[in-house]
Each structure stands twice: as structure tokens, then as C-alpha cells.
PDB file of C-alpha atoms in Angstrom:
ATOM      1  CA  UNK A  19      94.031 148.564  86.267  1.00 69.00           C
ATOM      2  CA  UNK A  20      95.742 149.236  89.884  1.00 84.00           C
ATOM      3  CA  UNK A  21      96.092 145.735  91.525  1.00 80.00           C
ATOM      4  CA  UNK A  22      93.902 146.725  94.429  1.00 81.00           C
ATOM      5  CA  UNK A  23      91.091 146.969  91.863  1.00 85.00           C
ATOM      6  CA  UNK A  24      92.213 143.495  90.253  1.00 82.00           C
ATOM      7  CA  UNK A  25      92.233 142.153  93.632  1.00 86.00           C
ATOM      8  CA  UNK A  26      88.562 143.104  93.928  1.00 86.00           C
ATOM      9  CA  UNK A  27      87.453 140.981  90.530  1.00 88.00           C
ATOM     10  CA  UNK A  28      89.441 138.349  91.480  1.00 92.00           C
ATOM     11  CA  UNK A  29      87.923 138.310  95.166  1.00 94.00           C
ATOM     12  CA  UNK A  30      84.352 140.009  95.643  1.00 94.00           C
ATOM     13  CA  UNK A  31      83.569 138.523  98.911  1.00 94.00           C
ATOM     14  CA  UNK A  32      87.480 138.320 100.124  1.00 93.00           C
ATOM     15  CA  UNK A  33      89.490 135.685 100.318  1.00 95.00           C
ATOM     16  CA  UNK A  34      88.056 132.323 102.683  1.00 95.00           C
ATOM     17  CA  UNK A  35      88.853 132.365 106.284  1.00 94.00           C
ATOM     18  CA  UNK A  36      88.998 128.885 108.258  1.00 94.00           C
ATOM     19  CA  UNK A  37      87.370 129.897 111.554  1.00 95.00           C
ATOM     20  CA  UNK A  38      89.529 128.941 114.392  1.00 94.00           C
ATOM     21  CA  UNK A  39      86.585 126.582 115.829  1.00 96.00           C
ATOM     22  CA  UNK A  40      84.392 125.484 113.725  1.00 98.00           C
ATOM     23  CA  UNK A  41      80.581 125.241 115.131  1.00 97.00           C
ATOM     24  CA  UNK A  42      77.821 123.375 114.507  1.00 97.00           C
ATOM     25  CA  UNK A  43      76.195 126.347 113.472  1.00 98.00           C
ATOM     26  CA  UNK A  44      78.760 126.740 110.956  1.00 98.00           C
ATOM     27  CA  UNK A  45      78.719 123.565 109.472  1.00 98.00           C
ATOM     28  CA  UNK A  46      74.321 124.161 109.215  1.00 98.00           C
ATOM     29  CA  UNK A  47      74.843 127.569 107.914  1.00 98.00           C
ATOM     30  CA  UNK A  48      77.297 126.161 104.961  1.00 98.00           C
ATOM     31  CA  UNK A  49      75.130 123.034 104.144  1.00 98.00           C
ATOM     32  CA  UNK A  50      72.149 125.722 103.411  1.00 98.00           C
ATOM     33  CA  UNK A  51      74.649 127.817 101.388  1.00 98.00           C
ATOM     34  CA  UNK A  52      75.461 124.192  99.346  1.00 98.00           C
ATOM     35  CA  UNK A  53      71.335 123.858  99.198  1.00 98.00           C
ATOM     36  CA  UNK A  54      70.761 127.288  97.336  1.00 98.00           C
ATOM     37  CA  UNK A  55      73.468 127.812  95.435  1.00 98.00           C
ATOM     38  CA  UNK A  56      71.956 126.015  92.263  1.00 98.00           C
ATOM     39  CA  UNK A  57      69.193 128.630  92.342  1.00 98.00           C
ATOM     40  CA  UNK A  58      71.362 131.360  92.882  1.00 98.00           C
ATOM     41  CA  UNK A  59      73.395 130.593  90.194  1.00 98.00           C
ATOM     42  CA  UNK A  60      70.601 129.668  87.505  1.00 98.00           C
ATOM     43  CA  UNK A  61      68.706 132.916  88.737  1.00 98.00           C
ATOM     44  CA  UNK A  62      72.202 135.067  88.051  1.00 98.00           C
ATOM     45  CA  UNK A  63      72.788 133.853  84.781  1.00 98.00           C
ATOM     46  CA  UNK A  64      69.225 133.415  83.331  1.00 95.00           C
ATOM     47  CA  UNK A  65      68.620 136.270  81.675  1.00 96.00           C
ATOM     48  CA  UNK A  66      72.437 136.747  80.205  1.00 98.00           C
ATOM     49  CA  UNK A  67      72.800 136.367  76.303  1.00 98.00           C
ATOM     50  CA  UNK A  68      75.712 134.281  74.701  1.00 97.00           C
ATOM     51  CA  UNK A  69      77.288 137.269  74.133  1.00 97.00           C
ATOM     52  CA  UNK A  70      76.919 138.254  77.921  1.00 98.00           C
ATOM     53  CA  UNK A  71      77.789 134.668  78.735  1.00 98.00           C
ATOM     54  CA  UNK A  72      81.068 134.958  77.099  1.00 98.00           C
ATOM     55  CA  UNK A  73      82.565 137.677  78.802  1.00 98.00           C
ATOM     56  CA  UNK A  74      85.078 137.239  80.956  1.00 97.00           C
ATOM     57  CA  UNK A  75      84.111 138.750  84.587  1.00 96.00           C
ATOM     58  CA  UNK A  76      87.560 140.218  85.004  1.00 94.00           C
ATOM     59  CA  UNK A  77      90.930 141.200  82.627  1.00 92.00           C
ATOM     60  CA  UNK A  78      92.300 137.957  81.685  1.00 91.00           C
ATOM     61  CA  UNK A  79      89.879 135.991  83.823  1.00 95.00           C
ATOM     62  CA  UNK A  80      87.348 133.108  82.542  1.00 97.00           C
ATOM     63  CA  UNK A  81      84.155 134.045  80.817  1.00 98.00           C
ATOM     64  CA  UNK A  82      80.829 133.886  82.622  1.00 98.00           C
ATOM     65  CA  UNK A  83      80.223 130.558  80.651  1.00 98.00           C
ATOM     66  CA  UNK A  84      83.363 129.176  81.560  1.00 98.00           C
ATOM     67  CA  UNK A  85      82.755 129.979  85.699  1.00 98.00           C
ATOM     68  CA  UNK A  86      79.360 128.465  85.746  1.00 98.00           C
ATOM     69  CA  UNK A  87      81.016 125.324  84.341  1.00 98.00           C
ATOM     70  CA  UNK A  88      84.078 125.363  86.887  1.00 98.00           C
ATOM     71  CA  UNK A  89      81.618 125.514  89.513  1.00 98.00           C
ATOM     72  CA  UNK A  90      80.239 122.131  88.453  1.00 98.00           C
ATOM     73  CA  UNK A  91      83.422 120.827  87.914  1.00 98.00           C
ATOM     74  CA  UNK A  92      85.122 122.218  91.236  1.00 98.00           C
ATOM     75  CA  UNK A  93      81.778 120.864  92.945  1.00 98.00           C
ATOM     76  CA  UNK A  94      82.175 116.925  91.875  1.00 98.00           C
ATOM     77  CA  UNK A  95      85.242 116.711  93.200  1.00 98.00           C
ATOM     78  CA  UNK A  96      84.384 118.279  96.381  1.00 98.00           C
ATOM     79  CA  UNK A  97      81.832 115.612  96.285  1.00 98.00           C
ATOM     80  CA  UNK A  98      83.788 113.250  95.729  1.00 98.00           C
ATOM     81  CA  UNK A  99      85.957 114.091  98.413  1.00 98.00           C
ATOM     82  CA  UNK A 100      83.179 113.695 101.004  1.00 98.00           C
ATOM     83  CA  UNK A 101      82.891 110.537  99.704  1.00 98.00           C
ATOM     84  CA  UNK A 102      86.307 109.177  99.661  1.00 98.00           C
ATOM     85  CA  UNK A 103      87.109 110.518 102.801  1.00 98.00           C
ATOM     86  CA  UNK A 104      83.632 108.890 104.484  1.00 98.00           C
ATOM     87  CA  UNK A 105      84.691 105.490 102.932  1.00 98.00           C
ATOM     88  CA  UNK A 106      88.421 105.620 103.710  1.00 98.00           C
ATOM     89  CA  UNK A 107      90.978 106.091 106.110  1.00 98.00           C
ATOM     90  CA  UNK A 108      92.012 109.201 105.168  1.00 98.00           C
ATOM     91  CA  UNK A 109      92.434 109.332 101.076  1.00 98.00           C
ATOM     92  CA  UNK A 110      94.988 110.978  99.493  1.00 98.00           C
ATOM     93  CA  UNK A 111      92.747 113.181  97.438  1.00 97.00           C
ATOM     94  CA  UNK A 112      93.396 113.173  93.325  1.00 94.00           C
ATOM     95  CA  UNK A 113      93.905 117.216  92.887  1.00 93.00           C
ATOM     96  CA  UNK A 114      93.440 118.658  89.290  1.00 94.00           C
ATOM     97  CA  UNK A 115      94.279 121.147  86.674  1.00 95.00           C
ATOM     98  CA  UNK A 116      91.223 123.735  87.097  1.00 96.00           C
ATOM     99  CA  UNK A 117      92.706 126.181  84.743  1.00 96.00           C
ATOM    100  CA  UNK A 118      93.052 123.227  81.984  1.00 97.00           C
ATOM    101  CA  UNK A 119      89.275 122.222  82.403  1.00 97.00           C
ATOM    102  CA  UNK A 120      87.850 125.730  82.125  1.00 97.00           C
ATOM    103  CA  UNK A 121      90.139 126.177  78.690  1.00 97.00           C
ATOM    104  CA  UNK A 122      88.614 122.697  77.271  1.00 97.00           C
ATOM    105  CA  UNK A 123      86.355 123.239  74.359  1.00 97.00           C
ATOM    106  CA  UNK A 124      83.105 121.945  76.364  1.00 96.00           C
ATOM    107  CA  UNK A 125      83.872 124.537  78.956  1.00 97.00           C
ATOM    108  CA  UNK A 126      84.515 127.265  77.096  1.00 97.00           C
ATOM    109  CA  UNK A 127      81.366 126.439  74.913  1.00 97.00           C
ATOM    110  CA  UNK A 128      78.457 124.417  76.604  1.00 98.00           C
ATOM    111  CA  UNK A 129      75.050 125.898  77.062  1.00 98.00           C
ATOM    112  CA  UNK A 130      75.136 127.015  80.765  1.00 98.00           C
ATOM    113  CA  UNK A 131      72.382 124.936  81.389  1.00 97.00           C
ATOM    114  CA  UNK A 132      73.473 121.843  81.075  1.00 97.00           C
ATOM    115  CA  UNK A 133      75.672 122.519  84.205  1.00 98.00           C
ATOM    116  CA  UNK A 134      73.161 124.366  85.881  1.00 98.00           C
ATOM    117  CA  UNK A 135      70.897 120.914  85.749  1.00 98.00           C
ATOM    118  CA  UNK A 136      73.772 118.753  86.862  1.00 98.00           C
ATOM    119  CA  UNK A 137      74.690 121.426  89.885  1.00 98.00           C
ATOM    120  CA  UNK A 138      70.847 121.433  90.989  1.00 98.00           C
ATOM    121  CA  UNK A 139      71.369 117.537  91.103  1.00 98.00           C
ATOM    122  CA  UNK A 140      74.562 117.214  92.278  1.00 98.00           C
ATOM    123  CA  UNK A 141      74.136 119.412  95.442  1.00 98.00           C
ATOM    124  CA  UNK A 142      70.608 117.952  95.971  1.00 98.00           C
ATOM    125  CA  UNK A 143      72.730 114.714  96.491  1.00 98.00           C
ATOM    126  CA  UNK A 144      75.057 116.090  98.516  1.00 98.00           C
ATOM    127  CA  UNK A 145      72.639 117.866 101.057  1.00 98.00           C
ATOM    128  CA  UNK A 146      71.377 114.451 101.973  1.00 98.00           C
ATOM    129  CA  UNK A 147      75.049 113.539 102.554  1.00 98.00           C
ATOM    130  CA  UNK A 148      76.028 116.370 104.620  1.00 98.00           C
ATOM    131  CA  UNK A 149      72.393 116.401 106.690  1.00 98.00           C
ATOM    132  CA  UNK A 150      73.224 112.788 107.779  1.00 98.00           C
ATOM    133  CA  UNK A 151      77.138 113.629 108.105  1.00 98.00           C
ATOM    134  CA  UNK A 152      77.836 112.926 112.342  1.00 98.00           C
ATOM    135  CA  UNK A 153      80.073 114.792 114.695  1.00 97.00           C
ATOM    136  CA  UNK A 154      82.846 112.503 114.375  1.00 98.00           C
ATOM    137  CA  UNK A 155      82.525 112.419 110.321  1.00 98.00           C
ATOM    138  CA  UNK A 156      82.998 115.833 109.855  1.00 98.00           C
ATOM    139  CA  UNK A 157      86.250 115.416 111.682  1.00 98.00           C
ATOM    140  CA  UNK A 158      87.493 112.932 109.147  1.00 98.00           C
ATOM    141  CA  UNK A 159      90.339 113.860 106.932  1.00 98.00           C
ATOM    142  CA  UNK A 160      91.713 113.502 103.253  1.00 98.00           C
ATOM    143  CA  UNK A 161      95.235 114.330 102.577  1.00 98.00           C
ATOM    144  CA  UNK A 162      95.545 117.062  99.799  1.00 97.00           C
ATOM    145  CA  UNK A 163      98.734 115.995  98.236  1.00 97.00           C
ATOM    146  CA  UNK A 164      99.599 119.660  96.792  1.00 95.00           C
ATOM    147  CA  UNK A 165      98.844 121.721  99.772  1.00 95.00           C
ATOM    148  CA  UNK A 166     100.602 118.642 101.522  1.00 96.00           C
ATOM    149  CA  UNK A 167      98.466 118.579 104.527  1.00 97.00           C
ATOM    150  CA  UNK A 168      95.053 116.540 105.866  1.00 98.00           C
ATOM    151  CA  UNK A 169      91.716 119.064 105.238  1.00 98.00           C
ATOM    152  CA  UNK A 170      89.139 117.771 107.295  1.00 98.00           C
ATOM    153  CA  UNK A 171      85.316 117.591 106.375  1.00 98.00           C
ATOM    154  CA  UNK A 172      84.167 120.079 108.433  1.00 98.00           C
ATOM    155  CA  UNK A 173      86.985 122.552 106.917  1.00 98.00           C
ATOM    156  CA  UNK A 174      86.557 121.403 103.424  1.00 98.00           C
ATOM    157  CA  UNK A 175      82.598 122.683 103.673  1.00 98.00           C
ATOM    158  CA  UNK A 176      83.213 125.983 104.390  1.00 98.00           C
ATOM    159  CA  UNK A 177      85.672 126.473 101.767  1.00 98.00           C
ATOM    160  CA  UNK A 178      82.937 125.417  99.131  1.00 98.00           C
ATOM    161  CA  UNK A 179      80.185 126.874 100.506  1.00 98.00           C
ATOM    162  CA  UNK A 180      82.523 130.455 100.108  1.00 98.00           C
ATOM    163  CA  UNK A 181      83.297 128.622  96.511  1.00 98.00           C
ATOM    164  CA  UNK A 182      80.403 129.035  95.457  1.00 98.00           C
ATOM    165  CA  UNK A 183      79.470 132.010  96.873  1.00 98.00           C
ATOM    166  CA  UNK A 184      82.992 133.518  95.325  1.00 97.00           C
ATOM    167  CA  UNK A 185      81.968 132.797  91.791  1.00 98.00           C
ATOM    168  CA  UNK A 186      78.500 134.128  92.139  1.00 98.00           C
ATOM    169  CA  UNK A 187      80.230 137.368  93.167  1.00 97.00           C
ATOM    170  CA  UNK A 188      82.093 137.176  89.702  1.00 97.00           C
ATOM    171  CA  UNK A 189      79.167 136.847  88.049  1.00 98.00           C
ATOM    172  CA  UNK A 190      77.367 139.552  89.457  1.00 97.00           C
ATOM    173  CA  UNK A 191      79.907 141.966  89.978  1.00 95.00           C
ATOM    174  CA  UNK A 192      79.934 142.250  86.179  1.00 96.00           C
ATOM    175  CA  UNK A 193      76.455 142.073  85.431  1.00 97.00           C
ATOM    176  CA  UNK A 194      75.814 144.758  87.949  1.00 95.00           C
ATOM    177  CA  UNK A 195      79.143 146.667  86.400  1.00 94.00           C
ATOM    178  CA  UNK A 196      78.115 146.344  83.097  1.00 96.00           C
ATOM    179  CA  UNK A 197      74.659 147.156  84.035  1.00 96.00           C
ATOM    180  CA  UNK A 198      72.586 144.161  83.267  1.00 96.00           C
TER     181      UNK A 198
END
């Protein structure tokens, strides 16, 4: 596979751009991409077999089982950034080993649904957060300690909104490749 073509599975929508400014417009349009994503997601996957499930979306990439999961996982501690950062003077954030949670057994194994559930809740919860969020909250900052630099809110939104949008694009890059 050329690595233009490998670039494409790894990055269906491209790669997330920081706007220079970042608008309240912006910040309204991500918060309804956090809102729908849960439906997105469950309507994506519904249909797919276990077989389906585990296929990985891309040579050497996770399984569709395994993304779904991430998602969730990736999610919480986005949420728990919020909250941190909301609460404190800007937190020095605890980062994690994605690639080691996606390769534990429950990840690689778990009916999809189970996450599915917990990201419909989860980002029902954080919707109310971000709808009451201020002007001067989504300035705050948390201090990512391997990119070794302060992400603010505002920032940190728009990268998960694309998150999510990113592994939807896995998922249905290869269900419309395979034909599903």
C-alpha cells in the first residue's frame, strides 16, 4: 500500500487544524458535534456483525470493536479534563497509553454496546457542561505534560469534536470500502 493511501485510512477527514481565532461559533458548532456523536456512532456500527466488528479499519490499525471503545476511553479523559481544568488552576493533565488500552482484553473484546451506552451518557453529561461553560472558562488551561505546553478549553473542544468525527471516518470508510 503507497503511504499516500495509508495516510488516507489513518486520516479520512485530515489531520485537526487549531483555527487561529477561535469563535463562538466554533465553540457552538463543536458542542453539537459532542451532542450527536453517540448517535452517529451507534447508527455506524449497528448493523455490523462480530465478524465485521473485528476488522481492523486499516493495515495494522485497531479493529472496528477496538475504535468504538477508544472513543469512550479517549472521551473520559477529555471529560475529565474539562473538569480538572474548571476546578483548578491549571492541572497538569494525567496523559495515557491509548495504544495499551485498545490492546487490553476488554477492548479488544466487549460488546460495542456497552460503550455505545456509556458514550450516549457520558457526552449527555458533558453537553450540560460545555452549554454552561463562560467566555472566560473556555480560556482556562491544563498543562499537557507530554506535548509540554498549556491546551486551553476552547482548543481542547475542537480537537475532540474532530476526534470523534476522525474515528467515525474509520469506521465508515471501511464499511463503505468493504461494501456494507
Amino acid at each position: 500500500m503507497e503511504a499516500s493511501q495509508l495516510e488516507a485510512l489513518k486520516y479520512p477527514i485530515g489531520k485537526y487544524q487549531v483555527p487561529e481565532t477561535i469563535s463562538p461559533a466554533h465553540i457552538q458548532q463543536w458542542i453539537q458535534e459532542i451532542e450527536i456523536l453517540p448517535g452517529l456512532l451507534i447508527d455506524a456500527v449497528s448493523t455490523l456483525s462480530d465478524l465485521q466488528l473485528n476488522m481492523p479499519y486499516r493495515p495494522g490499525g485497531w479493529t472496528l470493536r477496538q475504535v468504538v471503545h477508544h472513543v469512550v476511553d479517549s472521551h473520559m479523559n477529555s471529560y475529565i479534563r474539562f473538569k480538572w481544568t474548571l476546578t483548578e488552576d491549571q492541572p497538569t493533565i494525567k496523559a495515557y497509553y491509548e495504544d495499551r488500552w485498545a490492546e487490553l482484553p476488554e477492548a479488544k473484546t466487549a460488546p460495542v454496546q456497552v460503550s455505545l451506552g456509556l458514550l450516549a451518557s457520558l457526552h449527555a453529561r458533558w453537553v450540560m457542561m460545555l452549554r454552561n461553560m463562560t467566555t472566560e472558562d473556555w480560556q482556562r488551561a491544563y498543562y499537557h505534560p507530554e506535548q509540554e505546553r498549556l491546551i486551553r478549553l476552547d482548543e481542547n473542544l475542537g480537537l475532540y469534536a474532530w476526534h470523534g468525527k476522525h474515528h467515525l471516518g474509520h469506521i465508515n470508510s471501511l464499511k463503505h470500502g468493504m461494501g456494507w
